Coordinates of C-alpha atoms and ligand atoms in Angstrom, one line a residue:
X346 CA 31.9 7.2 -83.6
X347 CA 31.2 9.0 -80.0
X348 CA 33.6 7.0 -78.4
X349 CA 33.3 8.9 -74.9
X350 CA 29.8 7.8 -74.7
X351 CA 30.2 4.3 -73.6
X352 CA 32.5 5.7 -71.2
X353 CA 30.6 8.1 -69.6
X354 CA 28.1 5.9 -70.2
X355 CA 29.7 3.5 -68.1
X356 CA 30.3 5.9 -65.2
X357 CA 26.6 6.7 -65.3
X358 CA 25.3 4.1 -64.2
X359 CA 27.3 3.6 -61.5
X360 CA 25.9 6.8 -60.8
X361 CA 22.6 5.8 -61.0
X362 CA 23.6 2.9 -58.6
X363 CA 24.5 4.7 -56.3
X364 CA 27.7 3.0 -56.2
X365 CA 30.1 5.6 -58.2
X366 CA 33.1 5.7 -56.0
X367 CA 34.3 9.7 -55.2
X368 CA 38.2 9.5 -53.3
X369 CA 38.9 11.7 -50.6
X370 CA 42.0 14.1 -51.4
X371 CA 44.1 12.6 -47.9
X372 CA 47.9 13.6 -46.8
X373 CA 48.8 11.0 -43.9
X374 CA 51.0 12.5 -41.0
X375 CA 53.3 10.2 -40.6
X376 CA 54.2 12.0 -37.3
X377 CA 50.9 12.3 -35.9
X378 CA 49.5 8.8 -37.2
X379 CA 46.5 8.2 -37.9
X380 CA 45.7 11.6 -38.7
X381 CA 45.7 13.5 -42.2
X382 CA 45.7 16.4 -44.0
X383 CA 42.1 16.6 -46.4
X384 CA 41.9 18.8 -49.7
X385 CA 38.7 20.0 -49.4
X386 CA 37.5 21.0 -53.2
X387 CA 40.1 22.0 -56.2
X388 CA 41.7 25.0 -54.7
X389 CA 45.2 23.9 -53.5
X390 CA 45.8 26.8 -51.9
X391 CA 42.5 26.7 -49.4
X392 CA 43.4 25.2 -45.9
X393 CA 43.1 21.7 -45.7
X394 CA 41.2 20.3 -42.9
X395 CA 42.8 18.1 -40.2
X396 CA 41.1 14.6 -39.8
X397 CA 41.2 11.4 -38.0
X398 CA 41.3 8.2 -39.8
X399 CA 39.4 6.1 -38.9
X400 CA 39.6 2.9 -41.9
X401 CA 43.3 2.4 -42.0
X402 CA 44.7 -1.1 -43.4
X403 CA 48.2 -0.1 -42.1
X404 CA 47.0 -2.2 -39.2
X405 CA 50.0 -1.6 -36.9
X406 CA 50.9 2.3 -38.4
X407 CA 54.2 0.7 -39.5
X408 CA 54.1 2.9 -42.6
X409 CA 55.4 5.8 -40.4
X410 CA 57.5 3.9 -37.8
X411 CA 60.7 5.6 -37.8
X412 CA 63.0 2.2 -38.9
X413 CA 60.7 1.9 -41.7
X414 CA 60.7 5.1 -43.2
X415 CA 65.0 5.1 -42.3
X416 CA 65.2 2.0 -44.2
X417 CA 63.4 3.3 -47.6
X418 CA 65.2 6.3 -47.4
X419 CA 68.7 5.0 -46.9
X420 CA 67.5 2.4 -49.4
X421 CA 66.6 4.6 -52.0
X422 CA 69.9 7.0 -51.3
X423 CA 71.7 4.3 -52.3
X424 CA 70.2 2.1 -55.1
X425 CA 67.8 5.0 -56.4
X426 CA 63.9 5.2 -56.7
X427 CA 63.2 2.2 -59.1
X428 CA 64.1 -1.7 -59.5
X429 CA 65.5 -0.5 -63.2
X430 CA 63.4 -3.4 -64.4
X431 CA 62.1 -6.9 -64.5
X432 CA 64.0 -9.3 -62.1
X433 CA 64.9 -11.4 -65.1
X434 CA 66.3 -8.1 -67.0
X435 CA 68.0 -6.3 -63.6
X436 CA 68.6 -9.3 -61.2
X437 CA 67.3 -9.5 -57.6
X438 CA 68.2 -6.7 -55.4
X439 CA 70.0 -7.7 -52.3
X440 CA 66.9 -6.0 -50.0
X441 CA 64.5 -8.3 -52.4
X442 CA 66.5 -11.7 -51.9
X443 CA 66.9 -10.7 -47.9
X444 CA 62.6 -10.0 -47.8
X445 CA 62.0 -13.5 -49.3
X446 CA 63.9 -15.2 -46.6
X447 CA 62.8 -13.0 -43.8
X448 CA 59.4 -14.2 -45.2
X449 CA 60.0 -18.1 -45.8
X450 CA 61.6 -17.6 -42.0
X451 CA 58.1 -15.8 -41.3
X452 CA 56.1 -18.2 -42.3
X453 CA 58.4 -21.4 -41.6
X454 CA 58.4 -22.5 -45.2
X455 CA 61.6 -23.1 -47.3
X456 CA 60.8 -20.3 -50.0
X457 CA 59.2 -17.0 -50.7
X458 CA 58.6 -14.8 -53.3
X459 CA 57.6 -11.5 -53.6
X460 CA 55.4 -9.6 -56.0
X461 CA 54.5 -6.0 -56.4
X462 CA 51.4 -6.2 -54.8
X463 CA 48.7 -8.7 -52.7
X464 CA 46.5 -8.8 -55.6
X465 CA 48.9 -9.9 -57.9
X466 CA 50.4 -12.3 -55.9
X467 CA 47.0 -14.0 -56.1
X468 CA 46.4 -13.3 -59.8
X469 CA 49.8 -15.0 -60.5
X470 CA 49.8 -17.8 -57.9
X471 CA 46.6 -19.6 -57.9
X472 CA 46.3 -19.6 -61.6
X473 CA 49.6 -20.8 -61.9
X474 CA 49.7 -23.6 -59.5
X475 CA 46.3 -24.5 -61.0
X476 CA 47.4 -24.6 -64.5
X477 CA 50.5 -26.7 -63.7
X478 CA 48.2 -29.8 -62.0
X479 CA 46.6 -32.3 -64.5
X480 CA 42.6 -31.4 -65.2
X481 CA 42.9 -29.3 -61.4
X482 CA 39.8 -28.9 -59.6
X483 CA 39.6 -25.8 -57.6
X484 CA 37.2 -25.4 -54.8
X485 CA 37.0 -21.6 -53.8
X486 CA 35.1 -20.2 -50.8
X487 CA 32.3 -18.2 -51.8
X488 CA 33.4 -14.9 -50.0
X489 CA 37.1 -15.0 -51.5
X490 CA 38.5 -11.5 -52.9
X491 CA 39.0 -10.2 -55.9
X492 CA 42.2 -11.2 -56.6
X493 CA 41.6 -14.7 -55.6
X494 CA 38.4 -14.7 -58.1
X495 CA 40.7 -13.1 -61.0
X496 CA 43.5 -16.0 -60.6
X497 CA 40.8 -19.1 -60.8
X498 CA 39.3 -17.1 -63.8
X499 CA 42.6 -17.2 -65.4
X500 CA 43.7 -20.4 -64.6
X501 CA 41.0 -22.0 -66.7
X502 CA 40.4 -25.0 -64.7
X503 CA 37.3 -26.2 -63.9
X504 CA 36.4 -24.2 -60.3
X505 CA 33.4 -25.1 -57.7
X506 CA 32.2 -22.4 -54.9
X507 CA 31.6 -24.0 -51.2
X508 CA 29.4 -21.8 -48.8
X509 CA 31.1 -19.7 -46.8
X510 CA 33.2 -21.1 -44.3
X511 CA 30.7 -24.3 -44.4
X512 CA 33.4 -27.3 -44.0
X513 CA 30.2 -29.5 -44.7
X514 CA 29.6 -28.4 -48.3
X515 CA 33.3 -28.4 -48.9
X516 CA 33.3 -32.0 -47.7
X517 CA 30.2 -32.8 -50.1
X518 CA 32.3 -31.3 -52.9
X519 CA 35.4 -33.3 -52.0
X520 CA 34.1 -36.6 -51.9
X521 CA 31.6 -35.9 -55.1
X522 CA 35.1 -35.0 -57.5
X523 CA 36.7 -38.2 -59.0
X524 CA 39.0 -40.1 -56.6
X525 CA 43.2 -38.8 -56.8
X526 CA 41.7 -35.7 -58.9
X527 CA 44.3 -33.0 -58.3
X528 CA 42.4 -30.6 -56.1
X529 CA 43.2 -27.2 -54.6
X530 CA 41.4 -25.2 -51.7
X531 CA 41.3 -21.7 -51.8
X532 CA 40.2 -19.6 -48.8
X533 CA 41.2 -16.8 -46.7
X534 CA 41.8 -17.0 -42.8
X535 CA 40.2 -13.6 -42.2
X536 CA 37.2 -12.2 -44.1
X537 CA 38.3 -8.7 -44.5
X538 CA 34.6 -7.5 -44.7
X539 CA 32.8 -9.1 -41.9
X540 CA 36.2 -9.9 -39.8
X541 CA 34.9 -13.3 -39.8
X542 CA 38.0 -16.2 -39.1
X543 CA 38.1 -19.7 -41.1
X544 CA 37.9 -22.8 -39.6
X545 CA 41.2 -23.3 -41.1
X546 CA 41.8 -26.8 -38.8
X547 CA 39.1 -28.4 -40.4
X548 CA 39.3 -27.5 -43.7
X549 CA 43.3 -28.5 -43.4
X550 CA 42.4 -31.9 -42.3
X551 CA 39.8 -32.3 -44.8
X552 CA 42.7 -31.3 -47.4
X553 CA 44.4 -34.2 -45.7
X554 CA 41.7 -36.7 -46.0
X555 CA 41.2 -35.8 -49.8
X556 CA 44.3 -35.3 -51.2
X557 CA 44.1 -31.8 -51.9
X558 CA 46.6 -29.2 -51.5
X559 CA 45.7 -25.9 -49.5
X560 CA 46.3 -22.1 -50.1
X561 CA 45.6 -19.6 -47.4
X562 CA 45.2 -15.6 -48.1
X563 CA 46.1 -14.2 -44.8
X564 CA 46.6 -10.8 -46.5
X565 CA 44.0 -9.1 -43.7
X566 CA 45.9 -11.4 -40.6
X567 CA 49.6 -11.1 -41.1
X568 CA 51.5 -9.4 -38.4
X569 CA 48.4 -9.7 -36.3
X570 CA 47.6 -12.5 -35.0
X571 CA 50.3 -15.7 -33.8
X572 CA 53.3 -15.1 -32.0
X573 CA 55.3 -13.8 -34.4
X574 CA 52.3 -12.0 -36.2
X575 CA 52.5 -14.6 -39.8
X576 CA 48.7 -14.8 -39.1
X577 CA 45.5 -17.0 -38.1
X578 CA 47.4 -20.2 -39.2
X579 CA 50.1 -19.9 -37.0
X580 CA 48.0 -18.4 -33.8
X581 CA 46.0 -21.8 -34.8
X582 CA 49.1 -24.2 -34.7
X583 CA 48.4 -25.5 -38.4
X584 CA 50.8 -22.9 -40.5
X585 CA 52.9 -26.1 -41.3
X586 CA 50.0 -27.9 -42.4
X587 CA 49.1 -25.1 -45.2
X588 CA 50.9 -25.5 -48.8
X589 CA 50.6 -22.0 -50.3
X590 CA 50.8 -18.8 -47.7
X591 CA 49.9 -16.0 -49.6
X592 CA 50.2 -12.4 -47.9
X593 CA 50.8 -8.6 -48.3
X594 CA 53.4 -6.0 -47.4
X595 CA 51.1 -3.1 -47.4
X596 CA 48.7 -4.2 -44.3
X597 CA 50.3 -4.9 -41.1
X598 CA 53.8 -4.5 -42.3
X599 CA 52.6 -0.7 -43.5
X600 CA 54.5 -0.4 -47.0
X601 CA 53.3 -2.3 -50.3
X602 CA 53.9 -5.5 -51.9
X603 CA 52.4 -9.1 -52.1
X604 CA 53.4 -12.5 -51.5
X605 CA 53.8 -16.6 -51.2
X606 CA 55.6 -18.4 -48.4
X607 CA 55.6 -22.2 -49.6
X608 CA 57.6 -25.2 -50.8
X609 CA 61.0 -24.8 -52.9
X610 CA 59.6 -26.5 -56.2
X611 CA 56.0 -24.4 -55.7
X612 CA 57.4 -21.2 -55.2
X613 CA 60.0 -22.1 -58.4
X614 CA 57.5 -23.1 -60.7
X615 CA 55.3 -19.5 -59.9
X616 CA 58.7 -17.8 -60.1
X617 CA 59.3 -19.6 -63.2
X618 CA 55.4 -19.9 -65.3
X619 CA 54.1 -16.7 -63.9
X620 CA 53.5 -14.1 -66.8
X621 CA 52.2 -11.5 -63.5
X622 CA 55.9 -12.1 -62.1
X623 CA 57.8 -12.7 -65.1
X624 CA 56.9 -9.9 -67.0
X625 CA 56.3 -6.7 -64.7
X626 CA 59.1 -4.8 -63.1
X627 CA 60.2 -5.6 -59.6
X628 CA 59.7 -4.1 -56.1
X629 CA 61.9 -1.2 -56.1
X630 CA 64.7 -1.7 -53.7
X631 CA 63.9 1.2 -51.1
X632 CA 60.2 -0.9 -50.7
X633 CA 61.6 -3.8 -49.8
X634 CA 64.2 -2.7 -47.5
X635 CA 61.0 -0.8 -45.8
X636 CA 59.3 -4.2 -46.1
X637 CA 62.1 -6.1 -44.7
X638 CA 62.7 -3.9 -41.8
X639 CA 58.9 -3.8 -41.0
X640 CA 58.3 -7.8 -41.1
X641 CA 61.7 -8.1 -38.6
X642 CA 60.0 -5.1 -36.5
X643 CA 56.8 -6.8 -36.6
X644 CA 58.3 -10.3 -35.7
X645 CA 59.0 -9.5 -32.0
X646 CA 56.2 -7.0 -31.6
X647 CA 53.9 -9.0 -29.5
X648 CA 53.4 -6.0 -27.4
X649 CA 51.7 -3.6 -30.6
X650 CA 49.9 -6.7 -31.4
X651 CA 48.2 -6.9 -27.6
X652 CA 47.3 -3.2 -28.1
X653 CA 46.1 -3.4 -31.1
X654 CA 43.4 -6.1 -29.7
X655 CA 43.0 -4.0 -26.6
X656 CA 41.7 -0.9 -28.6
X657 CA 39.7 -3.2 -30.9
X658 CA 37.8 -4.1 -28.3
X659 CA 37.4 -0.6 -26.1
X660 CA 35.8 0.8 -29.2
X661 CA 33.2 -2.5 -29.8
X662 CA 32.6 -2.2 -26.3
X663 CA 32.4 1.4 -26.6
X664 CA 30.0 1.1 -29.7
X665 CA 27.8 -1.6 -28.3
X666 CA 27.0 0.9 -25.2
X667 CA 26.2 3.9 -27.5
X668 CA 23.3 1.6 -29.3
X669 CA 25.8 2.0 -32.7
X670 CA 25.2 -1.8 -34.8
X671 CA 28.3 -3.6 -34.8
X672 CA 28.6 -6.9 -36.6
X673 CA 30.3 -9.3 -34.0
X674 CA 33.0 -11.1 -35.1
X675 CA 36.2 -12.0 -33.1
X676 CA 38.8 -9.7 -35.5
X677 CA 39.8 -6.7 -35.5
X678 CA 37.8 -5.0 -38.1
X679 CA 34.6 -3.5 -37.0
X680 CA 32.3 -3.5 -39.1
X681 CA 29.1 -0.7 -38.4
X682 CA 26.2 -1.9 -39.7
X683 CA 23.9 0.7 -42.0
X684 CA 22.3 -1.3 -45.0
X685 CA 21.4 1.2 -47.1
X686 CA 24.0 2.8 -49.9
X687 CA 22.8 6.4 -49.5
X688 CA 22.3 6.8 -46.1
X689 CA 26.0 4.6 -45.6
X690 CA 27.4 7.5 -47.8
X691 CA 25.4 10.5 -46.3
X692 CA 27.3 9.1 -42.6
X693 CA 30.6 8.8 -43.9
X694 CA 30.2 12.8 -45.3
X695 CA 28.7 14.1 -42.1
X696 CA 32.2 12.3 -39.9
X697 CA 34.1 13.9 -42.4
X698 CA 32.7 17.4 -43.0
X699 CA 31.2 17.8 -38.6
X700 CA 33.6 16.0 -36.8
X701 CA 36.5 15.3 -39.1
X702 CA 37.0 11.8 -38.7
X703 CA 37.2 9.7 -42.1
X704 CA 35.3 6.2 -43.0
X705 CA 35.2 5.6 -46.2
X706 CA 31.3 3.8 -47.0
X707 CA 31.5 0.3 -48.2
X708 CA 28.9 -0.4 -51.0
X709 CA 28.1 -2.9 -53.3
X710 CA 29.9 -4.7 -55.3
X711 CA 32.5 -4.8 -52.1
X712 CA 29.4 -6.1 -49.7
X713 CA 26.0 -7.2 -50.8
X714 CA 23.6 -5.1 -51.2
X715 CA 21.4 -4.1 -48.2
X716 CA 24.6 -4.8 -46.0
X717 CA 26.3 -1.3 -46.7
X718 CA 28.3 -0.3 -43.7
X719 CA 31.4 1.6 -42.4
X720 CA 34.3 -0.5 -42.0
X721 CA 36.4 0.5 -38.9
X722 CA 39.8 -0.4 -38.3
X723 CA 41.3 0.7 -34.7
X724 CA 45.3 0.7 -34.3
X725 CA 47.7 1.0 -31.6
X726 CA 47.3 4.8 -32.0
X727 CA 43.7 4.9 -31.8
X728 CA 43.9 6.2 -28.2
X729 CA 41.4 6.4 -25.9
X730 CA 40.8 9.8 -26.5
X731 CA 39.7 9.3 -30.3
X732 CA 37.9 6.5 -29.3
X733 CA 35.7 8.7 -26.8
X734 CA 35.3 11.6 -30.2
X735 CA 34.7 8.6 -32.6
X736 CA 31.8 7.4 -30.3
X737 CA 30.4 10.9 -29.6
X738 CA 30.6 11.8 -33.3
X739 CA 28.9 8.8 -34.4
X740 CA 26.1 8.9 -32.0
X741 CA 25.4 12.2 -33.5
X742 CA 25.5 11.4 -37.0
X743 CA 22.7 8.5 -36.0
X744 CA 20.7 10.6 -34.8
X745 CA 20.6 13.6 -37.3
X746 CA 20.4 10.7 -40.2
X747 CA 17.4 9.2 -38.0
X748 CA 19.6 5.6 -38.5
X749 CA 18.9 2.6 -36.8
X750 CA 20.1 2.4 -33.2
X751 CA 20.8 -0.9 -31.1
X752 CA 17.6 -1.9 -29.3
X753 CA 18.6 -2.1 -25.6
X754 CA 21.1 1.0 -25.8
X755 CA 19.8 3.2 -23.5
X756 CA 21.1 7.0 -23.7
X757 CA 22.1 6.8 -20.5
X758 CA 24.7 4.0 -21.3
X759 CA 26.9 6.9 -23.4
X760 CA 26.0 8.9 -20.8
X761 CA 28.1 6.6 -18.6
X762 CA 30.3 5.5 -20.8
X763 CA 31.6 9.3 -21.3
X764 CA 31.6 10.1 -17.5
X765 CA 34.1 7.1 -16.9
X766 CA 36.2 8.3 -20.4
X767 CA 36.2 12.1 -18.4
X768 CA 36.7 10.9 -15.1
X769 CA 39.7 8.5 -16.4
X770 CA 40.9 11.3 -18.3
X771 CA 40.8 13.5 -14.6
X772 CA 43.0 11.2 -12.8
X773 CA 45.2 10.4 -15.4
X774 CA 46.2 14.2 -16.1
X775 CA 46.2 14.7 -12.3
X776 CA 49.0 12.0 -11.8
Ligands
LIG613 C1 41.8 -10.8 -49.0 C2 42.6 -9.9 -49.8 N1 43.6 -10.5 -50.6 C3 44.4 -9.7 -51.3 C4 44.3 -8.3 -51.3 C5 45.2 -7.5 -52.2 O1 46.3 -7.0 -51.4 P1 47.1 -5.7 -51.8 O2 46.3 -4.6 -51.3 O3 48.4 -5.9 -51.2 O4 47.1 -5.7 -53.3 C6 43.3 -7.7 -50.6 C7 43.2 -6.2 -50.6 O5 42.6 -5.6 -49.7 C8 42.5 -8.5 -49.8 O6 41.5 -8.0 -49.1

């Protein structure tokens, strides 16, 4: 038998789709954040081109703060490179026992426990909790990730999809189950996609009214948003009225890693039932020490987190007046509006090949079809500089792909928008 053919075969139509996924060859600069190295083609020795990034999901660029890289490398000076196995065969390391707490502490629940990545803290979790409740009901919003999707699949208990973010249909679905059925809510507090927020209040006190217990993915919100950056929930005031937390390392916090902030006898049972915990080897060490020091970093950085916003917001604003389509949300992702698969992926390799900035297209299956895009992520480090080279190379790219352009954006608004950027730029080197 050809067995190759159904593999190729495979690949071929996501070809024909349009939707076959090509990865750009990327060294980050840890010192010059967020800019790479690219390998252009399969000659190593050719020079590599230097580019901007421009989609980052270390949010905050604490994969190259100096602590954090310190912490790994004294961490894995001392213990070595791996875990040396499963917790249950090679015991917690100290730096994983430390993380959980600095997490619970995060989070302001009793426990924490940490998994190897986001996606399988949500594989493990939801379908663990849900298999432990008698005949469990799980109501999952309709634009959950993956992961959240692959852990009610494997729970096998009966699931039912509310709208998006509709508290309404949820309600509906609540009151339609039979009364005291055990019942869990799954939703995320930040739609990583759209950068659209929950109305995690209301869907909390409808969990109240019903009897249901709640679990949050704040994977695309921690070290963001609240005081202490441990997400939407707690900016909200209602972190303590959330059962399951669930998060990841490898976002804000810059390194890698997953995980659940909840009760002692919730987070015992996962650590206890779950196959995706139990039998898969652990965080090495040197991650979580760079995990731990990032979360304490990231605690009391309130000031990276008001930057963050503040650069968010000079390139929307910066967008809107160059006529580029932005979806408004009030996040910090920005998403840039294309609809089309080709002409999403024809943008994304004129940045990178003219102007050297890097945005990886998002097509279908990530976003429905028709609402293709490129999916921007500003940091701290996304100076005003970039943001003024973003905006020019962009405008460009519209124009030479004939895409559409915001009705209402007049030329003259970039026009303006660039003499303020140069004339800021003026006084600021003349002081
Ligand atoms: C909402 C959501 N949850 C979980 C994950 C998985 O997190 P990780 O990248 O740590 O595996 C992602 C990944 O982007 C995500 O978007």
């Amino acid at each position: 038998m050809d067995y190759s053919s159904f593999f190729t075969r495979a690949t071929d139509q996501l070809r024909a789709e349009r939707r076959y996924r090509v990865f750009a060859e990327l060294e980050r600069d840890a010192e010059r954040f967020p800019r790479a190295l690219r390998r252009r083609g399969e000659d190593a020795n050719a020079e590599k081109q230097p580019v901007v990034v421009w989609c980052p999901n270390d949010y905050l660029g604490m994969g190259r703060h100096p602590e954090v890289i310190a912490a790994m490398q004294e961490a894995a000076a001392r213990y070595g490179a791996g875990a040396g196995g499963t917790r249950n065969i090679s015991g917690n390391s100290s730096a994983l026992v430390a993380l959980e707490g600095e997490l619970a502490d995060l989070h302001a629940k009793p426990a924490a426990l940490v998994f190897t990545s986001g996606w399988i803290s949500n594989l493990a979790a939801i379908s663990t909790i849900a298999s432990l409740l008698p005949d469990c009901l799980i109501l999952s919003d309709a634009s959950n990730h993956n992961s959240m999707i692959e852990g009610v699949k494997r729970s096998h208990c009966e699931k039912q999809i509310f709208r998006h973010n509709d508290v309404a249909h949820l309600e509906t679905l609540l009151r339609a189950r039979r009364p005291g059925r055990p019942t869990l809510i799954v939703f995320e507090s930040l739609y990583s996609m759209d950068g659209d927020i929950a109305p995690i209040e209301a869907i909390v006190a409808l969990a109240e009214k019903y009897g249901a217990l709640t679990y949050l993915d704040e994977v695309h919100a921690v070290g963001l948003y609240g005081p202490r950056g441990a997400g939407v929930a707690e900016r909200d005031g209602v972190m303590a009225r959330i059962d399951i937390i669930e998060g990841t390392l490898a976002k804000g916090f810059g390194t890698l890693g997953g995980y659940v902030a909840a009760s002692a006898a919730i987070v015992d049972a996962i650590r206890s039932c779950a196959p995706a915990f139990i039998f898969t080897t652990a965080l090495p060490p040197a991650v979580a020490a760079a995990a731990l020091a990032s979360v304490r970093l990231v605690k009391g950085a309130g000031a990276a987190r008001a930057s963050h916003q503040r650069q968010v917001t000079k390139v929307k604003h910066a967008l809107a007046q160059a006529g580029i389509p932005v979806l408004a949300n009030v996040s910090h992702i920005v998403p840039v509006m294309i609809g089309d698969a080709e002409l999403c992926k024809a943008a994304s390799d004129r940045l990178l090949e003219r102007h050297g900035i890097y945005i990886q297209p998002i097509n279908y299956p990530t976003v429905a079809r028709g609402t293709e895009r490129l999916r921007i992520t500003p940091t701290p480090f996304h100076d005003d500089d970039l943001i003024a080279e973003l905006v020019i190379a962009l405008r460009e790219t519209w124009e030479a792909l004939d895409l559409h352009l915001t009705p209402g954006a007049l030329a003259s608004d970039l026009a303006t928008y660039l003499a303020s950027h140069a004339a800021k730029r003026r006084v600021a080197s003349a002081t």
